[in-house]
Tab-separated table of C-alpha atoms in Angstrom:
chain	number	residue	atom	x	y	z
A	245	UNK	CA	-24.472	1.167	15.041
A	246	UNK	CA	-21.536	1.047	12.720
A	247	UNK	CA	-20.503	-2.335	11.461
A	248	UNK	CA	-17.134	-3.748	10.525
A	249	UNK	CA	-16.067	-4.841	7.077
A	250	UNK	CA	-17.237	-8.394	7.815
A	251	UNK	CA	-20.634	-7.167	8.763
A	252	UNK	CA	-20.215	-8.178	12.391
A	253	UNK	CA	-20.797	-5.692	15.161
A	254	UNK	CA	-17.554	-4.330	16.717
A	255	UNK	CA	-16.282	-6.061	19.840
A	256	UNK	CA	-16.520	-3.935	22.987
A	257	UNK	CA	-13.147	-4.043	24.713
A	258	UNK	CA	-12.961	-3.666	28.447
A	259	UNK	CA	-11.180	-0.603	29.724
A	260	UNK	CA	-7.724	-1.242	31.059
A	261	UNK	CA	-7.345	-1.103	34.791
A	262	UNK	CA	-4.761	1.345	36.085
A	263	UNK	CA	-1.572	-0.353	37.170
A	264	UNK	CA	-1.267	-0.126	40.942
A	265	UNK	CA	2.351	-0.285	42.108
A	266	UNK	CA	3.033	-2.994	44.626
A	267	UNK	CA	3.933	-1.767	48.074
A	268	UNK	CA	7.645	-2.020	48.604
A	269	UNK	CA	8.772	-4.333	51.351
A	270	UNK	CA	10.074	-2.346	54.279
A	271	UNK	CA	13.222	-3.354	56.052
A	272	UNK	CA	12.089	-5.104	59.261
A	273	UNK	CA	15.145	-3.877	61.156
A	274	UNK	CA	14.474	-0.278	60.157
A	275	UNK	CA	10.815	-0.673	61.094
A	276	UNK	CA	11.759	-2.059	64.486
A	277	UNK	CA	14.178	0.797	65.095
A	278	UNK	CA	11.530	3.355	64.102
A	279	UNK	CA	8.973	1.832	66.434
A	280	UNK	CA	11.520	1.726	69.259
A	281	UNK	CA	12.328	5.403	68.749
A	282	UNK	CA	8.640	6.310	68.776
A	283	UNK	CA	8.083	4.301	71.941
A	284	UNK	CA	11.103	5.882	73.619
A	285	UNK	CA	9.919	9.363	72.655
A	286	UNK	CA	6.658	8.966	74.561
A	287	UNK	CA	6.265	11.234	77.599
A	288	UNK	CA	5.986	8.436	80.173
A	289	UNK	CA	8.777	6.214	78.868
A	290	UNK	CA	11.448	7.494	81.262
A	291	UNK	CA	9.010	7.244	84.171
A	292	UNK	CA	8.223	3.586	83.480
A	293	UNK	CA	11.841	2.669	82.680
A	294	UNK	CA	13.121	4.112	85.963
A	295	UNK	CA	10.322	2.564	88.015
A	296	UNK	CA	10.339	-0.828	86.305
A	297	UNK	CA	14.108	-1.086	85.905
A	298	UNK	CA	14.861	-0.258	89.542
A	299	UNK	CA	12.222	-2.700	90.807
A	300	UNK	CA	13.539	-5.488	88.569
A	301	UNK	CA	17.098	-4.899	89.760
A	302	UNK	CA	15.967	-4.915	93.397
A	303	UNK	CA	13.883	-8.091	93.070
A	304	UNK	CA	16.619	-9.935	91.174
A	305	UNK	CA	19.090	-8.717	93.793
A	306	UNK	CA	16.951	-10.197	96.575
A	307	UNK	CA	16.920	-13.538	94.773
A	308	UNK	CA	20.684	-13.512	94.316
A	309	UNK	CA	21.320	-12.377	97.891
A	310	UNK	CA	19.307	-15.351	99.121
A	311	UNK	CA	21.232	-17.703	96.842
A	312	UNK	CA	24.706	-16.277	97.486
A	313	UNK	CA	24.429	-15.788	101.262
A	314	UNK	CA	23.118	-19.173	102.377
A	315	UNK	CA	26.518	-20.835	102.765
A	316	UNK	CA	28.021	-17.792	104.479
A	317	UNK	CA	25.145	-17.732	106.961
A	318	UNK	CA	25.479	-21.445	107.714
A	319	UNK	CA	29.230	-21.078	108.213
A	320	UNK	CA	28.468	-18.401	110.820
A	321	UNK	CA	25.998	-20.761	112.572
A	322	UNK	CA	23.061	-18.636	111.416
A	323	UNK	CA	19.866	-19.616	109.575
A	324	UNK	CA	20.301	-19.896	105.834
A	325	UNK	CA	17.837	-17.069	105.188
A	326	UNK	CA	19.424	-14.689	107.736
A	327	UNK	CA	20.950	-12.206	105.277
A	328	UNK	CA	17.966	-12.472	102.939
A	329	UNK	CA	15.513	-11.502	105.671
A	330	UNK	CA	17.596	-8.476	106.625
A	331	UNK	CA	17.840	-7.416	102.984
A	332	UNK	CA	14.090	-7.949	102.525
A	333	UNK	CA	13.414	-5.703	105.534
A	334	UNK	CA	15.712	-3.028	104.110
A	335	UNK	CA	13.996	-3.324	100.721
A	336	UNK	CA	10.582	-2.876	102.351
A	337	UNK	CA	11.753	0.270	104.172
A	338	UNK	CA	13.434	1.453	100.974
A	339	UNK	CA	10.182	0.978	99.043
A	340	UNK	CA	8.453	3.297	101.515
A	341	UNK	CA	11.244	5.858	101.055
A	342	UNK	CA	11.013	5.499	97.270
A	343	UNK	CA	7.254	6.064	97.329
A	344	UNK	CA	7.608	9.055	99.650
A	345	UNK	CA	10.376	10.625	97.551
A	346	UNK	CA	8.425	10.083	94.333
A	347	UNK	CA	5.408	11.932	95.769
A	348	UNK	CA	7.300	14.852	97.295
A	349	UNK	CA	7.250	18.185	95.472
A	350	UNK	CA	10.531	19.630	94.276
A	351	UNK	CA	10.381	22.396	96.907
A	352	UNK	CA	10.348	19.805	99.693
A	353	UNK	CA	13.347	18.014	98.193
A	354	UNK	CA	15.240	21.292	98.182
A	355	UNK	CA	14.194	21.975	101.773
A	356	UNK	CA	15.579	18.583	102.848
A	357	UNK	CA	19.022	19.246	101.327
A	358	UNK	CA	20.552	21.037	104.310
A	359	UNK	CA	19.102	18.764	107.053
A	360	UNK	CA	20.320	15.655	105.209
A	361	UNK	CA	23.780	17.186	104.753
A	362	UNK	CA	24.011	18.197	108.419
A	363	UNK	CA	22.842	14.756	109.559
A	364	UNK	CA	25.298	12.958	107.282
A	365	UNK	CA	28.242	15.077	108.470
A	366	UNK	CA	27.284	14.526	112.113
A	367	UNK	CA	27.010	10.744	111.704
A	368	UNK	CA	30.230	10.534	109.686
A	369	UNK	CA	32.049	12.433	112.440
A	370	UNK	CA	30.417	10.193	115.056
A	371	UNK	CA	31.980	7.153	113.387
A	372	UNK	CA	35.432	8.280	114.551
A	373	UNK	CA	34.380	8.452	118.217
A	374	UNK	CA	35.855	5.483	120.127
A	375	UNK	CA	33.194	3.121	121.369
A	376	UNK	CA	30.642	4.247	118.753
A	377	UNK	CA	32.372	3.621	115.446
A	378	UNK	CA	32.815	0.009	114.333
A	379	UNK	CA	35.565	-1.292	112.030
A	380	UNK	CA	34.585	-3.786	109.318
A	381	UNK	CA	37.288	-5.333	107.096
A	382	UNK	CA	39.780	-2.718	108.231
A	383	UNK	CA	37.537	0.289	107.473
A	384	UNK	CA	36.000	2.174	110.380
A	385	UNK	CA	32.905	3.538	108.674
A	386	UNK	CA	30.106	1.920	110.638
A	387	UNK	CA	27.924	2.721	113.651
A	388	UNK	CA	26.447	-0.081	115.733
A	389	UNK	CA	22.676	0.300	116.168
A	390	UNK	CA	22.196	-2.626	118.490
A	391	UNK	CA	21.977	-6.326	117.817
A	392	UNK	CA	23.181	-7.235	114.337
A	393	UNK	CA	22.188	-3.920	112.755
A	394	UNK	CA	24.831	-1.430	111.674
A	395	UNK	CA	24.705	1.856	109.780
A	396	UNK	CA	27.226	3.223	107.268
A	397	UNK	CA	26.781	7.028	107.256
A	398	UNK	CA	29.027	7.543	104.229
A	399	UNK	CA	26.285	6.034	102.032
A	400	UNK	CA	23.985	8.851	103.073
A	401	UNK	CA	26.792	11.316	102.304
A	402	UNK	CA	26.278	10.556	98.596
A	403	UNK	CA	22.620	11.539	98.776
A	404	UNK	CA	23.496	14.619	100.826
A	405	UNK	CA	26.052	15.828	98.261
A	406	UNK	CA	23.595	15.335	95.384
A	407	UNK	CA	20.724	17.257	97.009
A	408	UNK	CA	22.780	20.009	98.598
A	409	UNK	CA	25.016	20.491	95.565
A	410	UNK	CA	22.012	20.636	93.215
A	411	UNK	CA	20.240	23.201	95.411
A	412	UNK	CA	23.399	25.313	95.727
A	413	UNK	CA	24.102	25.375	91.993
A	414	UNK	CA	20.452	26.054	91.160
A	415	UNK	CA	20.327	29.092	93.465
A	416	UNK	CA	23.563	30.427	92.023
A	417	UNK	CA	22.300	29.925	88.485
A	418	UNK	CA	19.134	31.866	89.305
A	419	UNK	CA	21.353	34.748	90.431
A	420	UNK	CA	23.612	34.327	87.366
A	421	UNK	CA	26.713	33.714	89.464
A	422	UNK	CA	27.951	30.553	87.759
A	423	UNK	CA	29.782	32.542	85.113
A	424	UNK	CA	32.443	33.250	87.753
A	425	UNK	CA	34.695	30.354	88.658
A	426	UNK	CA	34.871	31.216	92.371
A	427	UNK	CA	31.097	30.912	92.715
A	428	UNK	CA	31.163	27.626	90.818
A	429	UNK	CA	33.757	26.093	93.130
A	430	UNK	CA	32.973	27.689	96.499
A	431	UNK	CA	31.507	26.291	98.689
A	432	UNK	CA	30.743	23.164	96.617
A	433	UNK	CA	34.290	21.833	96.330
A	434	UNK	CA	35.324	22.576	99.968
A	435	UNK	CA	32.172	20.876	101.285
A	436	UNK	CA	32.806	17.851	99.066
A	437	UNK	CA	36.411	17.682	100.267
A	438	UNK	CA	35.158	17.800	103.865
A	439	UNK	CA	32.952	14.755	103.196
A	440	UNK	CA	35.858	13.028	101.457
A	441	UNK	CA	38.117	13.713	104.436
A	442	UNK	CA	35.616	12.208	106.871
A	443	UNK	CA	35.294	9.127	104.664
A	444	UNK	CA	39.050	8.705	104.237
A	445	UNK	CA	39.550	8.901	108.010
A	446	UNK	CA	37.882	5.498	108.066
A	447	UNK	CA	39.918	4.220	105.115
A	448	UNK	CA	37.013	3.714	102.665
A	449	UNK	CA	38.498	4.838	99.365
A	450	UNK	CA	35.804	3.149	97.272
A	451	UNK	CA	33.063	5.411	98.641
A	452	UNK	CA	35.401	8.389	98.260
A	453	UNK	CA	35.751	7.620	94.541
A	454	UNK	CA	31.958	7.601	94.127
A	455	UNK	CA	31.687	10.932	95.942
A	456	UNK	CA	34.375	12.383	93.672
A	457	UNK	CA	32.457	11.191	90.616
A	458	UNK	CA	29.317	12.948	91.895
A	459	UNK	CA	31.312	16.167	92.384
A	460	UNK	CA	32.676	16.015	88.832
A	461	UNK	CA	29.198	15.299	87.495
A	462	UNK	CA	27.774	18.385	89.190
A	463	UNK	CA	30.620	20.576	87.926
A	464	UNK	CA	30.180	19.277	84.394
A	465	UNK	CA	26.434	19.935	84.482
A	466	UNK	CA	27.083	23.437	85.796
A	467	UNK	CA	29.149	24.183	82.706
A	468	UNK	CA	32.597	24.311	84.299
A	469	UNK	CA	35.243	25.429	81.775
A	470	UNK	CA	37.669	22.802	80.595
A	471	UNK	CA	40.682	24.296	82.364
A	472	UNK	CA	38.783	24.538	85.653
A	473	UNK	CA	37.412	21.026	85.327
A	474	UNK	CA	40.855	19.676	84.451
A	475	UNK	CA	42.395	21.481	87.427
A	476	UNK	CA	40.014	19.900	89.932
A	477	UNK	CA	40.514	16.507	88.262
A	478	UNK	CA	44.300	16.851	88.489
A	479	UNK	CA	44.142	17.687	92.209
A	480	UNK	CA	41.830	14.718	92.883
A	481	UNK	CA	44.067	12.374	90.865
A	482	UNK	CA	47.154	13.535	92.768
A	483	UNK	CA	45.497	13.012	96.147
A	484	UNK	CA	44.259	9.594	95.029
A	485	UNK	CA	47.722	8.544	93.885
A	486	UNK	CA	49.206	9.595	97.236
A	487	UNK	CA	46.553	7.690	99.169
A	488	UNK	CA	47.096	4.564	97.075
A	489	UNK	CA	50.879	4.776	97.292
A	490	UNK	CA	50.874	5.120	101.069
A	491	UNK	CA	48.656	2.054	101.668
A	492	UNK	CA	49.896	-1.517	101.238
A	493	UNK	CA	46.333	-2.823	100.979
A	494	UNK	CA	45.475	-0.475	98.100
A	495	UNK	CA	48.746	-1.226	96.314
A	496	UNK	CA	47.983	-4.946	96.612
A	497	UNK	CA	44.551	-4.434	95.038
A	498	UNK	CA	46.147	-2.520	92.204
A	499	UNK	CA	48.663	-5.320	91.666
A	500	UNK	CA	45.842	-7.864	91.196
A	501	UNK	CA	44.663	-6.342	87.926
A	502	UNK	CA	44.718	-9.052	85.271
A	503	UNK	CA	45.770	-11.775	87.728
A	504	UNK	CA	44.955	-15.346	86.682
A	505	UNK	CA	46.389	-17.240	89.660
A	506	UNK	CA	45.422	-16.887	93.336
A	507	UNK	CA	49.047	-16.379	94.349
A	508	UNK	CA	51.084	-13.938	92.261
A	509	UNK	CA	54.276	-13.362	94.210
A	510	UNK	CA	53.883	-11.599	97.562
A	511	UNK	CA	50.349	-10.396	96.748
A	512	UNK	CA	47.361	-12.669	97.340
A	513	UNK	CA	44.738	-12.177	94.614
A	514	UNK	CA	42.411	-14.915	95.831
A	515	UNK	CA	39.196	-12.871	95.679
A	516	UNK	CA	39.855	-11.334	92.272
A	517	UNK	CA	40.844	-14.632	90.660
A	518	UNK	CA	37.931	-16.630	92.084
A	519	UNK	CA	35.549	-13.949	90.851
A	520	UNK	CA	36.875	-14.619	87.343
A	521	UNK	CA	36.544	-18.382	87.941
A	522	UNK	CA	32.872	-17.925	88.879
A	523	UNK	CA	32.123	-15.934	85.731
A	524	UNK	CA	34.051	-18.362	83.513
A	525	UNK	CA	32.259	-21.451	84.827
A	526	UNK	CA	28.773	-20.017	84.232
A	527	UNK	CA	28.722	-20.418	80.461
A	528	UNK	CA	25.808	-19.051	78.460
A	529	UNK	CA	22.896	-19.909	80.747
A	530	UNK	CA	24.691	-20.710	83.993
A	531	UNK	CA	24.749	-23.715	86.258
A	532	UNK	CA	21.328	-22.992	87.719
A	533	UNK	CA	19.982	-20.860	90.532
A	534	UNK	CA	21.592	-21.939	93.812
A	535	UNK	CA	24.138	-24.220	92.114
A	536	UNK	CA	27.196	-21.999	92.485
A	537	UNK	CA	30.372	-23.707	93.662
A	538	UNK	CA	32.447	-20.592	94.362
A	539	UNK	CA	30.110	-19.443	97.132
A	540	UNK	CA	31.060	-22.538	99.175
A	541	UNK	CA	33.866	-20.711	100.940
A	542	UNK	CA	35.988	-20.061	97.848
A	543	UNK	CA	34.798	-16.533	96.963
A	544	UNK	CA	34.909	-13.947	99.789
A	545	UNK	CA	32.061	-11.420	100.000
A	546	UNK	CA	29.944	-13.473	97.606
A	547	UNK	CA	26.706	-11.758	98.631
A	548	UNK	CA	28.065	-8.196	98.805
A	549	UNK	CA	30.859	-6.869	96.583
A	550	UNK	CA	31.102	-9.976	94.363
A	551	UNK	CA	27.438	-10.872	93.944
A	552	UNK	CA	27.778	-10.145	90.222
A	553	UNK	CA	30.263	-13.051	89.973
A	554	UNK	CA	27.785	-15.449	91.600
A	555	UNK	CA	25.119	-14.148	89.228
A	556	UNK	CA	27.368	-14.978	86.285
A	557	UNK	CA	28.012	-18.476	87.605
A	558	UNK	CA	24.372	-19.331	88.311
A	559	UNK	CA	22.575	-17.401	85.553
A	560	UNK	CA	25.378	-17.333	83.007
A	561	UNK	CA	26.101	-14.741	80.375
A	562	UNK	CA	22.374	-14.231	79.814
A	563	UNK	CA	21.889	-13.217	83.444
A	564	UNK	CA	24.834	-10.833	83.579
A	565	UNK	CA	23.862	-9.174	80.306
A	566	UNK	CA	20.338	-8.725	81.646
A	567	UNK	CA	21.697	-6.948	84.709
A	568	UNK	CA	23.913	-4.749	82.536
A	569	UNK	CA	20.961	-3.915	80.278
A	570	UNK	CA	18.830	-2.898	83.260
A	571	UNK	CA	21.551	-0.575	84.590
A	572	UNK	CA	22.107	0.862	81.095
A	573	UNK	CA	18.388	1.559	80.693
A	574	UNK	CA	18.228	3.120	84.143
A	575	UNK	CA	21.196	5.370	83.406
A	576	UNK	CA	19.880	6.423	80.009
A	577	UNK	CA	16.465	7.228	81.466
A	578	UNK	CA	18.144	9.365	84.134
A	579	UNK	CA	20.039	11.262	81.432
A	580	UNK	CA	16.770	11.829	79.576
A	581	UNK	CA	15.095	13.230	82.686
A	582	UNK	CA	18.044	15.558	83.314
A	583	UNK	CA	18.222	16.656	79.685
A	584	UNK	CA	14.554	17.479	79.131
A	585	UNK	CA	13.792	19.442	82.257
A	586	UNK	CA	13.608	23.215	82.438
A	587	UNK	CA	14.334	23.487	86.174
A	588	UNK	CA	18.024	23.810	87.134
A	589	UNK	CA	17.613	21.947	90.438
A	590	UNK	CA	15.966	18.982	88.725
A	591	UNK	CA	18.709	18.909	86.078
A	592	UNK	CA	21.528	18.939	88.624
A	593	UNK	CA	19.878	16.471	91.011
A	594	UNK	CA	18.875	14.015	88.273
A	595	UNK	CA	22.342	14.216	86.734
A	596	UNK	CA	23.978	13.706	90.135
A	597	UNK	CA	21.867	10.635	90.947
A	598	UNK	CA	22.532	9.158	87.507
A	599	UNK	CA	26.277	9.750	87.896
A	600	UNK	CA	26.222	8.156	91.350
A	601	UNK	CA	24.417	4.949	90.333
A	602	UNK	CA	26.226	4.545	87.012
A	603	UNK	CA	29.708	5.175	88.419
A	604	UNK	CA	29.157	2.792	91.329
A	605	UNK	CA	27.841	0.056	89.027
A	606	UNK	CA	30.807	0.486	86.656
A	607	UNK	CA	33.343	0.334	89.511
A	608	UNK	CA	31.767	-2.760	91.072
A	609	UNK	CA	31.327	-4.692	87.817
A	610	UNK	CA	34.739	-3.591	86.550
A	611	UNK	CA	36.357	-4.967	89.720
A	612	UNK	CA	34.550	-8.310	89.349
A	613	UNK	CA	35.653	-8.550	85.709
A	614	UNK	CA	39.250	-7.794	86.692
A	615	UNK	CA	39.334	-4.537	84.724
A	616	UNK	CA	39.478	-2.225	87.771
A	617	UNK	CA	40.976	-2.556	91.257
A	618	UNK	CA	38.672	-3.954	93.939
A	619	UNK	CA	37.204	-0.852	95.567
A	620	UNK	CA	34.860	-2.536	98.038
A	621	UNK	CA	31.688	-0.797	96.836
A	622	UNK	CA	28.394	-2.725	96.465
A	623	UNK	CA	26.388	-3.046	93.278
A	624	UNK	CA	23.541	-0.508	93.620
A	625	UNK	CA	20.116	-2.003	94.447
A	626	UNK	CA	21.604	-5.478	93.968
A	627	UNK	CA	24.201	-6.302	96.616
A	628	UNK	CA	23.475	-7.048	100.257
A	629	UNK	CA	23.555	-4.035	102.568
A	630	UNK	CA	20.732	-1.951	103.976
A	631	UNK	CA	22.891	1.155	104.443
A	632	UNK	CA	23.530	1.259	100.710
A	633	UNK	CA	20.021	0.226	99.669
A	634	UNK	CA	18.035	2.856	101.599
A	635	UNK	CA	19.622	6.060	100.191
A	636	UNK	CA	19.802	4.530	96.717
A	637	UNK	CA	16.062	3.763	96.685
A	638	UNK	CA	15.352	7.290	97.944
A	639	UNK	CA	17.472	8.587	95.053
A	640	UNK	CA	15.451	6.443	92.620
A	641	UNK	CA	12.335	8.045	94.073
A	642	UNK	CA	13.873	11.419	93.222
A	643	UNK	CA	14.266	10.390	89.580
A	644	UNK	CA	10.673	9.142	89.482
A	645	UNK	CA	9.414	12.422	90.933
A	646	UNK	CA	11.441	14.402	88.397
A	647	UNK	CA	10.139	12.240	85.543
A	648	UNK	CA	6.576	12.962	86.686
A	649	UNK	CA	7.283	16.707	86.758
A	650	UNK	CA	7.739	16.857	82.997
A	651	UNK	CA	4.736	18.789	81.559
A	652	UNK	CA	4.063	16.153	78.884
A	653	UNK	CA	4.302	13.361	81.472
A	654	UNK	CA	1.865	15.129	83.792
A	655	UNK	CA	-0.607	15.533	80.941
A	656	UNK	CA	-0.222	11.880	79.957
A	657	UNK	CA	-0.792	10.754	83.548
A	658	UNK	CA	-3.888	12.935	83.764
A	659	UNK	CA	-5.193	11.472	80.489
A	660	UNK	CA	-4.886	7.954	81.916
A	661	UNK	CA	-7.590	8.625	84.488
A	662	UNK	CA	-10.699	6.445	83.861
A	663	UNK	CA	-13.289	8.220	81.692
A	664	UNK	CA	-16.097	5.570	81.670
A	665	UNK	CA	-17.557	6.138	78.232
A	666	UNK	CA	-16.215	9.632	77.744
A	667	UNK	CA	-13.764	10.291	74.952
A	668	UNK	CA	-10.375	11.545	75.980
A	669	UNK	CA	-9.861	15.145	75.038
A	670	UNK	CA	-6.644	16.528	73.657
A	671	UNK	CA	-3.513	14.828	72.619
A	672	UNK	CA	-0.065	14.255	74.004
A	673	UNK	CA	2.064	17.344	74.103
A	674	UNK	CA	5.477	16.819	72.619
A	675	UNK	CA	8.129	17.476	75.256
A	676	UNK	CA	10.736	20.090	74.638
A	677	UNK	CA	13.904	18.627	73.191
A	678	UNK	CA	17.254	19.564	74.656
A	679	UNK	CA	20.471	19.156	72.761
A	680	UNK	CA	22.327	18.616	76.007
A	681	UNK	CA	21.570	18.525	79.691
A	682	UNK	CA	24.581	20.692	80.416
A	683	UNK	CA	23.914	24.328	81.308
A	684	UNK	CA	25.014	26.946	78.799
A	685	UNK	CA	25.602	30.111	80.762
A	686	UNK	CA	25.061	33.301	78.720
A	687	UNK	CA	28.004	35.603	78.654
A	688	UNK	CA	30.481	32.972	79.799
A	689	UNK	CA	33.888	33.004	78.220
A	690	UNK	CA	34.339	30.378	75.537
A	691	UNK	CA	36.631	27.532	76.424
A	692	UNK	CA	37.947	24.428	74.807
A	693	UNK	CA	34.762	22.376	74.894
A	694	UNK	CA	32.450	25.103	73.465
């Protein structure tokens, strides 16, 4: 061993450890967004969002119907739970329809399109027969079923237009006929105008607006050129302006936009103003469930068209934002189902149902907030009314069935079967991504939006 100059043995120095770089702190917001995107990209996300969101809206709607309708029922010398029990019965029947629709194959849905359309047209024509049709709030759109039960056939007209229009466009796309404008419009637009005419005979313009929105949604999904789409929109806007101008009731509703006092000149804006009062008095967390003051005879239709105002008063801003978030999630999940499917019928039907529910929710909430005229349409799955609840829950069942039809979703559902000690084989198949849910017809002439 070599020695140093001092005669001492050399000191053995320990080898230096490699410097390990410290892990950089990730942005928690970015991490949360990444995890949310991964969770949303799972095959069964749309399925669970549609199922869970619709059930939450329905259950919360039952609670609010019970709270908002008690005073109205007592004023009519009825039990306080009268409207709640009827809504609960309709929800139970609607749950059966939802389950049945979610388990039906797509071929059966297409086979039901024409019978549902024929039945809706027959019932909507039957409304105008004296002695059968019943007028409610000036609109003759109801059929008495005996006792206190009534049916509004125009609500089933929405479902009929979605199914029949989707089947029609899908068959024409299979034959490559949608590149011609006459095949895109005929007979879809004339049939829709026939349904609109039957609805307007009873004076229900709110339902007619929803039906028009469904028609535009189907045309947009079918890839209608901009000039053709704009032409149909211009005709519908002109007819709507004429119908509004020729009706004092509709002009009065239009004059109540932005009203802050119950009496503004010759027009009485009592309902619109007290809806704003209910929302304003709720605060952040509301006055408490059942503690609304506006439902004590001040706010008309508190449990139907203006149930969102009572929700804002009793549950506050937190409650109303929760309802808006549920509808937004439901609409976005419907768009995802329509955008990721390969079947034309599923794309058109899912897009039509999503347009129907979203447009109706926007019109109802916009009227309560004073941003849109009062159209007299209920909040889907939320307001009181069995005629509106039954077809809407069947339409939700359609979306659930379409979400299950996705190949990746079917594989994920099959993988969730109990294995009892056996290892799951295979992995989740990534679903095909679509840039848009709108059809791109080959060989079609380019237009302004392409």
